[in-house]
Amino acid sequence: MISRTQISWICLAAAILSIVIAVAFGLSGWPDIYILVMVGIASFFPILFLVLSITGAKVQAYLNDDRLRVTGGMLDVSIPYSKMDRVELRADVDYGGRVAGYAGSDIIGGFFGNKEFGTYRVGVHLSTPICIVVSYGKRILVFNLDSSMSTDKFYRDLVKKRGSVAL
Protein backbone atom coordinates (compact mmCIF):
# COMPACT_ATOMS: atom_id res chain seq x y z
CA MET A 1 0.00 0.00 0.00
CA ILE A 2 1.31 3.45 -0.89
CA SER A 3 1.72 5.75 2.10
CA ARG A 4 0.81 9.43 2.32
CA THR A 5 4.51 10.31 2.30
CA GLN A 6 5.12 8.36 -0.90
CA ILE A 7 2.17 10.11 -2.55
CA SER A 8 3.64 13.49 -1.48
CA TRP A 9 7.00 12.68 -3.08
CA ILE A 10 5.26 11.41 -6.24
CA CYS A 11 3.32 14.71 -6.46
CA LEU A 12 6.54 16.69 -6.17
CA ALA A 13 8.18 14.60 -8.91
CA ALA A 14 5.07 14.96 -11.11
CA ALA A 15 5.15 18.75 -10.69
CA ILE A 16 8.79 18.92 -11.73
CA LEU A 17 8.21 16.57 -14.67
CA SER A 18 5.21 18.65 -15.82
CA ILE A 19 7.32 21.81 -15.83
CA VAL A 20 10.08 20.08 -17.79
CA ILE A 21 7.53 18.83 -20.35
CA ALA A 22 5.95 22.31 -20.64
CA VAL A 23 9.37 23.84 -21.30
CA ALA A 24 10.14 21.09 -23.86
CA PHE A 25 6.81 21.75 -25.60
CA GLY A 26 7.60 25.47 -25.71
CA LEU A 27 11.05 24.92 -27.14
CA SER A 28 9.72 22.42 -29.70
CA GLY A 29 7.12 24.84 -31.03
CA TRP A 30 4.03 22.94 -29.84
CA PRO A 31 0.74 24.88 -29.83
CA ASP A 32 0.14 27.07 -26.78
CA ILE A 33 -2.80 24.95 -25.60
CA TYR A 34 -0.48 22.02 -24.84
CA ILE A 35 1.87 24.28 -22.93
CA LEU A 36 -1.03 25.73 -20.92
CA VAL A 37 -2.31 22.24 -20.08
CA MET A 38 1.12 21.22 -18.78
CA VAL A 39 1.41 24.44 -16.75
CA GLY A 40 -2.04 23.71 -15.27
CA ILE A 41 -0.97 20.20 -14.34
CA ALA A 42 2.30 21.54 -12.96
CA SER A 43 0.40 23.94 -10.66
CA PHE A 44 -1.94 21.24 -9.32
CA PHE A 45 0.75 18.88 -8.01
CA PRO A 46 2.61 21.32 -5.72
CA ILE A 47 -0.70 22.23 -4.07
CA LEU A 48 -1.49 18.55 -3.50
CA PHE A 49 2.09 18.04 -2.27
CA LEU A 50 1.71 20.83 0.31
CA VAL A 51 -1.71 19.64 1.50
CA LEU A 52 -0.50 16.07 1.97
CA SER A 53 2.71 17.22 3.67
CA ILE A 54 1.07 19.59 6.12
CA THR A 55 -1.92 17.42 7.01
CA GLY A 56 0.26 14.35 7.56
CA ALA A 57 2.79 16.14 9.74
CA LYS A 58 1.98 14.50 13.09
CA VAL A 59 4.78 12.11 14.03
CA GLN A 60 3.55 8.63 14.94
CA ALA A 61 5.52 5.50 15.80
CA TYR A 62 4.48 1.85 15.87
CA LEU A 63 6.11 -1.28 17.28
CA ASN A 64 5.15 -4.12 14.96
CA ASP A 65 6.10 -7.77 15.48
CA ASP A 66 9.36 -7.53 13.56
CA ARG A 67 9.97 -3.82 12.94
CA LEU A 68 9.67 -0.21 14.05
CA ARG A 69 7.64 2.10 11.83
CA VAL A 70 7.70 5.90 12.12
CA THR A 71 5.45 8.15 10.02
CA GLY A 72 4.94 11.89 9.81
CA GLY A 73 5.33 14.88 7.54
CA MET A 74 7.48 13.65 4.64
CA LEU A 75 8.53 10.63 6.68
CA ASP A 76 7.63 6.95 6.49
CA VAL A 77 10.40 4.67 7.75
CA SER A 78 10.21 1.00 8.62
CA ILE A 79 13.24 -0.63 10.29
CA PRO A 80 13.47 -4.32 11.21
CA TYR A 81 14.63 -4.78 14.81
CA SER A 82 17.34 -7.13 13.54
CA LYS A 83 18.88 -4.30 11.46
CA MET A 84 19.16 -1.85 14.39
CA ASP A 85 22.74 -1.33 15.55
CA ARG A 86 21.98 1.11 18.37
CA VAL A 87 18.93 2.72 20.01
CA GLU A 88 19.37 5.61 22.42
CA LEU A 89 17.34 8.30 24.15
CA ARG A 90 18.91 11.75 23.73
CA ALA A 91 18.20 15.31 24.76
CA ASP A 92 21.07 17.03 22.95
CA VAL A 93 20.45 16.46 19.25
CA ASP A 94 21.18 19.35 16.90
CA TYR A 95 18.67 18.73 14.10
CA GLY A 96 20.68 20.77 11.61
CA GLY A 97 19.14 21.91 8.36
CA ARG A 98 16.48 20.55 6.06
CA VAL A 99 17.74 18.72 2.99
CA ALA A 100 14.31 17.62 1.73
CA GLY A 101 11.14 17.42 3.76
CA TYR A 102 8.80 19.32 6.02
CA ALA A 103 9.76 22.04 8.49
CA GLY A 104 6.83 23.57 10.33
CA SER A 105 6.85 25.69 13.47
CA ASP A 106 6.23 22.70 15.74
CA ILE A 107 7.14 19.59 13.70
CA ILE A 108 9.94 18.69 11.29
CA GLY A 109 10.18 15.62 9.09
CA GLY A 110 12.04 14.17 6.15
CA PHE A 111 15.73 14.35 5.34
CA PHE A 112 17.86 16.69 7.45
CA GLY A 113 21.60 17.12 7.77
CA ASN A 114 23.99 17.94 10.60
CA LYS A 115 27.68 17.45 11.49
CA GLU A 116 27.05 14.46 13.76
CA PHE A 117 24.86 12.29 11.49
CA GLY A 118 25.40 13.71 8.01
CA THR A 119 22.14 13.33 6.07
CA TYR A 120 19.58 11.46 8.15
CA ARG A 121 15.82 10.88 8.53
CA VAL A 122 13.90 12.84 11.15
CA GLY A 123 10.37 13.10 12.52
CA VAL A 124 10.32 15.37 15.56
CA HIS A 125 7.89 17.43 17.64
CA LEU A 126 10.06 20.47 18.42
CA SER A 127 8.26 21.03 21.74
CA THR A 128 9.50 17.66 23.05
CA PRO A 129 13.10 18.06 24.26
CA ILE A 130 14.09 14.38 24.06
CA CYS A 131 14.23 12.10 21.07
CA ILE A 132 15.05 8.52 20.12
CA VAL A 133 18.07 7.96 17.87
CA VAL A 134 18.12 4.69 15.93
CA SER A 135 21.25 3.68 14.01
CA TYR A 136 20.78 1.01 11.35
CA GLY A 137 23.55 0.23 8.92
CA LYS A 138 24.99 3.55 7.83
CA ARG A 139 21.65 5.31 8.35
CA ILE A 140 20.16 7.24 11.26
CA LEU A 141 16.55 7.89 12.26
CA VAL A 142 15.75 10.52 14.88
CA PHE A 143 12.18 10.80 16.16
CA ASN A 144 10.03 11.55 19.16
CA LEU A 145 6.37 11.69 20.12
CA ASP A 146 4.23 14.60 21.29
CA SER A 147 5.52 14.57 24.91
CA SER A 148 8.64 13.62 26.84
CA MET A 149 6.65 11.09 28.85
CA SER A 150 5.30 9.29 25.78
CA THR A 151 8.72 9.41 24.07
CA ASP A 152 10.41 7.92 27.14
CA LYS A 153 7.78 5.16 27.42
CA PHE A 154 8.06 4.38 23.69
CA TYR A 155 11.85 4.21 24.01
CA ARG A 156 11.60 1.68 26.86
CA ASP A 157 9.06 -0.37 24.88
CA LEU A 158 11.29 -0.27 21.78
CA VAL A 159 14.35 -1.45 23.73
CA LYS A 160 12.28 -4.25 25.29
CA LYS A 161 10.77 -5.27 21.93
CA ARG A 162 14.15 -5.17 20.19
CA GLY A 163 15.66 -7.30 22.96
CA SER A 164 12.91 -9.89 22.66
CA VAL A 165 13.59 -10.42 18.94
CA ALA A 166 16.41 -12.80 18.04
CA LEU A 167 19.10 -10.62 16.47
PDB file of C-alpha atoms in Angstrom:
ATOM      1  CA  MET A   1       0.000   0.000   0.000  1.00  0.00           C
ATOM      2  CA  ILE A   2       1.312   3.453  -0.892  1.00  0.00           C
ATOM      3  CA  SER A   3       1.719   5.752   2.100  1.00  0.00           C
ATOM      4  CA  ARG A   4       0.807   9.428   2.324  1.00  0.00           C
ATOM      5  CA  THR A   5       4.507  10.310   2.302  1.00  0.00           C
ATOM      6  CA  GLN A   6       5.117   8.358  -0.898  1.00  0.00           C
ATOM      7  CA  ILE A   7       2.171  10.111  -2.554  1.00  0.00           C
ATOM      8  CA  SER A   8       3.640  13.486  -1.483  1.00  0.00           C
ATOM      9  CA  TRP A   9       6.996  12.676  -3.081  1.00  0.00           C
ATOM     10  CA  ILE A  10       5.255  11.410  -6.239  1.00  0.00           C
ATOM     11  CA  CYS A  11       3.324  14.712  -6.455  1.00  0.00           C
ATOM     12  CA  LEU A  12       6.542  16.694  -6.166  1.00  0.00           C
ATOM     13  CA  ALA A  13       8.179  14.596  -8.910  1.00  0.00           C
ATOM     14  CA  ALA A  14       5.070  14.959 -11.113  1.00  0.00           C
ATOM     15  CA  ALA A  15       5.145  18.753 -10.691  1.00  0.00           C
ATOM     16  CA  ILE A  16       8.791  18.922 -11.726  1.00  0.00           C
ATOM     17  CA  LEU A  17       8.210  16.573 -14.665  1.00  0.00           C
ATOM     18  CA  SER A  18       5.212  18.648 -15.821  1.00  0.00           C
ATOM     19  CA  ILE A  19       7.319  21.812 -15.825  1.00  0.00           C
ATOM     20  CA  VAL A  20      10.079  20.076 -17.794  1.00  0.00           C
ATOM     21  CA  ILE A  21       7.525  18.835 -20.346  1.00  0.00           C
ATOM     22  CA  ALA A  22       5.954  22.309 -20.641  1.00  0.00           C
ATOM     23  CA  VAL A  23       9.375  23.835 -21.304  1.00  0.00           C
ATOM     24  CA  ALA A  24      10.144  21.093 -23.857  1.00  0.00           C
ATOM     25  CA  PHE A  25       6.806  21.752 -25.599  1.00  0.00           C
ATOM     26  CA  GLY A  26       7.600  25.470 -25.705  1.00  0.00           C
ATOM     27  CA  LEU A  27      11.053  24.919 -27.136  1.00  0.00           C
ATOM     28  CA  SER A  28       9.724  22.424 -29.705  1.00  0.00           C
ATOM     29  CA  GLY A  29       7.119  24.844 -31.034  1.00  0.00           C
ATOM     30  CA  TRP A  30       4.031  22.939 -29.844  1.00  0.00           C
ATOM     31  CA  PRO A  31       0.742  24.876 -29.826  1.00  0.00           C
ATOM     32  CA  ASP A  32       0.140  27.067 -26.780  1.00  0.00           C
ATOM     33  CA  ILE A  33      -2.803  24.946 -25.604  1.00  0.00           C
ATOM     34  CA  TYR A  34      -0.475  22.015 -24.842  1.00  0.00           C
ATOM     35  CA  ILE A  35       1.874  24.278 -22.933  1.00  0.00           C
ATOM     36  CA  LEU A  36      -1.031  25.733 -20.922  1.00  0.00           C
ATOM     37  CA  VAL A  37      -2.310  22.241 -20.080  1.00  0.00           C
ATOM     38  CA  MET A  38       1.119  21.224 -18.779  1.00  0.00           C
ATOM     39  CA  VAL A  39       1.413  24.442 -16.746  1.00  0.00           C
ATOM     40  CA  GLY A  40      -2.040  23.711 -15.268  1.00  0.00           C
ATOM     41  CA  ILE A  41      -0.968  20.204 -14.341  1.00  0.00           C
ATOM     42  CA  ALA A  42       2.304  21.543 -12.955  1.00  0.00           C
ATOM     43  CA  SER A  43       0.402  23.942 -10.659  1.00  0.00           C
ATOM     44  CA  PHE A  44      -1.936  21.237  -9.324  1.00  0.00           C
ATOM     45  CA  PHE A  45       0.751  18.880  -8.010  1.00  0.00           C
ATOM     46  CA  PRO A  46       2.612  21.316  -5.720  1.00  0.00           C
ATOM     47  CA  ILE A  47      -0.696  22.233  -4.074  1.00  0.00           C
ATOM     48  CA  LEU A  48      -1.487  18.547  -3.502  1.00  0.00           C
ATOM     49  CA  PHE A  49       2.091  18.040  -2.269  1.00  0.00           C
ATOM     50  CA  LEU A  50       1.708  20.827   0.313  1.00  0.00           C
ATOM     51  CA  VAL A  51      -1.707  19.642   1.495  1.00  0.00           C
ATOM     52  CA  LEU A  52      -0.496  16.066   1.973  1.00  0.00           C
ATOM     53  CA  SER A  53       2.712  17.216   3.669  1.00  0.00           C
ATOM     54  CA  ILE A  54       1.070  19.587   6.118  1.00  0.00           C
ATOM     55  CA  THR A  55      -1.917  17.416   7.007  1.00  0.00           C
ATOM     56  CA  GLY A  56       0.256  14.348   7.560  1.00  0.00           C
ATOM     57  CA  ALA A  57       2.786  16.143   9.736  1.00  0.00           C
ATOM     58  CA  LYS A  58       1.980  14.504  13.092  1.00  0.00           C
ATOM     59  CA  VAL A  59       4.776  12.107  14.033  1.00  0.00           C
ATOM     60  CA  GLN A  60       3.550   8.628  14.938  1.00  0.00           C
ATOM     61  CA  ALA A  61       5.523   5.505  15.804  1.00  0.00           C
ATOM     62  CA  TYR A  62       4.480   1.850  15.874  1.00  0.00           C
ATOM     63  CA  LEU A  63       6.105  -1.275  17.284  1.00  0.00           C
ATOM     64  CA  ASN A  64       5.149  -4.121  14.963  1.00  0.00           C
ATOM     65  CA  ASP A  65       6.098  -7.771  15.480  1.00  0.00           C
ATOM     66  CA  ASP A  66       9.359  -7.526  13.564  1.00  0.00           C
ATOM     67  CA  ARG A  67       9.973  -3.822  12.944  1.00  0.00           C
ATOM     68  CA  LEU A  68       9.672  -0.214  14.047  1.00  0.00           C
ATOM     69  CA  ARG A  69       7.636   2.105  11.826  1.00  0.00           C
ATOM     70  CA  VAL A  70       7.699   5.898  12.119  1.00  0.00           C
ATOM     71  CA  THR A  71       5.454   8.150  10.022  1.00  0.00           C
ATOM     72  CA  GLY A  72       4.936  11.889   9.814  1.00  0.00           C
ATOM     73  CA  GLY A  73       5.329  14.879   7.545  1.00  0.00           C
ATOM     74  CA  MET A  74       7.480  13.652   4.640  1.00  0.00           C
ATOM     75  CA  LEU A  75       8.528  10.627   6.681  1.00  0.00           C
ATOM     76  CA  ASP A  76       7.634   6.948   6.491  1.00  0.00           C
ATOM     77  CA  VAL A  77      10.401   4.675   7.751  1.00  0.00           C
ATOM     78  CA  SER A  78      10.215   0.995   8.615  1.00  0.00           C
ATOM     79  CA  ILE A  79      13.243  -0.630  10.290  1.00  0.00           C
ATOM     80  CA  PRO A  80      13.470  -4.316  11.208  1.00  0.00           C
ATOM     81  CA  TYR A  81      14.632  -4.776  14.811  1.00  0.00           C
ATOM     82  CA  SER A  82      17.337  -7.127  13.540  1.00  0.00           C
ATOM     83  CA  LYS A  83      18.880  -4.304  11.460  1.00  0.00           C
ATOM     84  CA  MET A  84      19.157  -1.850  14.386  1.00  0.00           C
ATOM     85  CA  ASP A  85      22.738  -1.325  15.546  1.00  0.00           C
ATOM     86  CA  ARG A  86      21.981   1.111  18.368  1.00  0.00           C
ATOM     87  CA  VAL A  87      18.934   2.715  20.013  1.00  0.00           C
ATOM     88  CA  GLU A  88      19.373   5.611  22.424  1.00  0.00           C
ATOM     89  CA  LEU A  89      17.340   8.302  24.145  1.00  0.00           C
ATOM     90  CA  ARG A  90      18.907  11.747  23.731  1.00  0.00           C
ATOM     91  CA  ALA A  91      18.200  15.310  24.756  1.00  0.00           C
ATOM     92  CA  ASP A  92      21.067  17.031  22.953  1.00  0.00           C
ATOM     93  CA  VAL A  93      20.452  16.459  19.247  1.00  0.00           C
ATOM     94  CA  ASP A  94      21.181  19.350  16.901  1.00  0.00           C
ATOM     95  CA  TYR A  95      18.672  18.735  14.099  1.00  0.00           C
ATOM     96  CA  GLY A  96      20.681  20.771  11.613  1.00  0.00           C
ATOM     97  CA  GLY A  97      19.137  21.915   8.362  1.00  0.00           C
ATOM     98  CA  ARG A  98      16.485  20.547   6.061  1.00  0.00           C
ATOM     99  CA  VAL A  99      17.744  18.724   2.986  1.00  0.00           C
ATOM    100  CA  ALA A 100      14.308  17.619   1.733  1.00  0.00           C
ATOM    101  CA  GLY A 101      11.145  17.416   3.756  1.00  0.00           C
ATOM    102  CA  TYR A 102       8.798  19.321   6.021  1.00  0.00           C
ATOM    103  CA  ALA A 103       9.756  22.036   8.493  1.00  0.00           C
ATOM    104  CA  GLY A 104       6.829  23.567  10.328  1.00  0.00           C
ATOM    105  CA  SER A 105       6.846  25.688  13.469  1.00  0.00           C
ATOM    106  CA  ASP A 106       6.233  22.696  15.743  1.00  0.00           C
ATOM    107  CA  ILE A 107       7.142  19.587  13.696  1.00  0.00           C
ATOM    108  CA  ILE A 108       9.938  18.694  11.294  1.00  0.00           C
ATOM    109  CA  GLY A 109      10.178  15.621   9.087  1.00  0.00           C
ATOM    110  CA  GLY A 110      12.039  14.169   6.146  1.00  0.00           C
ATOM    111  CA  PHE A 111      15.729  14.347   5.337  1.00  0.00           C
ATOM    112  CA  PHE A 112      17.857  16.686   7.453  1.00  0.00           C
ATOM    113  CA  GLY A 113      21.602  17.118   7.766  1.00  0.00           C
ATOM    114  CA  ASN A 114      23.993  17.942  10.597  1.00  0.00           C
ATOM    115  CA  LYS A 115      27.676  17.452  11.486  1.00  0.00           C
ATOM    116  CA  GLU A 116      27.052  14.461  13.763  1.00  0.00           C
ATOM    117  CA  PHE A 117      24.861  12.294  11.486  1.00  0.00           C
ATOM    118  CA  GLY A 118      25.402  13.708   8.010  1.00  0.00           C
ATOM    119  CA  THR A 119      22.144  13.328   6.068  1.00  0.00           C
ATOM    120  CA  TYR A 120      19.584  11.456   8.146  1.00  0.00           C
ATOM    121  CA  ARG A 121      15.824  10.877   8.528  1.00  0.00           C
ATOM    122  CA  VAL A 122      13.901  12.843  11.154  1.00  0.00           C
ATOM    123  CA  GLY A 123      10.368  13.105  12.519  1.00  0.00           C
ATOM    124  CA  VAL A 124      10.316  15.369  15.560  1.00  0.00           C
ATOM    125  CA  HIS A 125       7.888  17.432  17.636  1.00  0.00           C
ATOM    126  CA  LEU A 126      10.058  20.472  18.416  1.00  0.00           C
ATOM    127  CA  SER A 127       8.256  21.030  21.739  1.00  0.00           C
ATOM    128  CA  THR A 128       9.495  17.660  23.052  1.00  0.00           C
ATOM    129  CA  PRO A 129      13.101  18.065  24.259  1.00  0.00           C
ATOM    130  CA  ILE A 130      14.089  14.385  24.060  1.00  0.00           C
ATOM    131  CA  CYS A 131      14.232  12.095  21.066  1.00  0.00           C
ATOM    132  CA  ILE A 132      15.046   8.524  20.119  1.00  0.00           C
ATOM    133  CA  VAL A 133      18.066   7.963  17.866  1.00  0.00           C
ATOM    134  CA  VAL A 134      18.123   4.691  15.928  1.00  0.00           C
ATOM    135  CA  SER A 135      21.254   3.685  14.011  1.00  0.00           C
ATOM    136  CA  TYR A 136      20.780   1.006  11.353  1.00  0.00           C
ATOM    137  CA  GLY A 137      23.552   0.229   8.925  1.00  0.00           C
ATOM    138  CA  LYS A 138      24.991   3.554   7.828  1.00  0.00           C
ATOM    139  CA  ARG A 139      21.650   5.306   8.349  1.00  0.00           C
ATOM    140  CA  ILE A 140      20.164   7.241  11.256  1.00  0.00           C
ATOM    141  CA  LEU A 141      16.551   7.890  12.257  1.00  0.00           C
ATOM    142  CA  VAL A 142      15.750  10.525  14.880  1.00  0.00           C
ATOM    143  CA  PHE A 143      12.183  10.799  16.159  1.00  0.00           C
ATOM    144  CA  ASN A 144      10.025  11.553  19.159  1.00  0.00           C
ATOM    145  CA  LEU A 145       6.368  11.692  20.125  1.00  0.00           C
ATOM    146  CA  ASP A 146       4.226  14.596  21.294  1.00  0.00           C
ATOM    147  CA  SER A 147       5.520  14.574  24.908  1.00  0.00           C
ATOM    148  CA  SER A 148       8.636  13.624  26.841  1.00  0.00           C
ATOM    149  CA  MET A 149       6.646  11.090  28.848  1.00  0.00           C
ATOM    150  CA  SER A 150       5.296   9.289  25.777  1.00  0.00           C
ATOM    151  CA  THR A 151       8.717   9.408  24.072  1.00  0.00           C
ATOM    152  CA  ASP A 152      10.413   7.916  27.143  1.00  0.00           C
ATOM    153  CA  LYS A 153       7.779   5.165  27.419  1.00  0.00           C
ATOM    154  CA  PHE A 154       8.057   4.385  23.693  1.00  0.00           C
ATOM    155  CA  TYR A 155      11.855   4.207  24.013  1.00  0.00           C
ATOM    156  CA  ARG A 156      11.602   1.684  26.858  1.00  0.00           C
ATOM    157  CA  ASP A 157       9.060  -0.370  24.881  1.00  0.00           C
ATOM    158  CA  LEU A 158      11.292  -0.268  21.780  1.00  0.00           C
ATOM    159  CA  VAL A 159      14.348  -1.446  23.725  1.00  0.00           C
ATOM    160  CA  LYS A 160      12.280  -4.246  25.288  1.00  0.00           C
ATOM    161  CA  LYS A 161      10.775  -5.270  21.931  1.00  0.00           C
ATOM    162  CA  ARG A 162      14.149  -5.165  20.188  1.00  0.00           C
ATOM    163  CA  GLY A 163      15.657  -7.299  22.959  1.00  0.00           C
ATOM    164  CA  SER A 164      12.911  -9.895  22.655  1.00  0.00           C
ATOM    165  CA  VAL A 165      13.591 -10.420  18.939  1.00  0.00           C
ATOM    166  CA  ALA A 166      16.405 -12.805  18.043  1.00  0.00           C
ATOM    167  CA  LEU A 167      19.100 -10.620  16.473  1.00  0.00           C
TER     168      LEU A 167
END
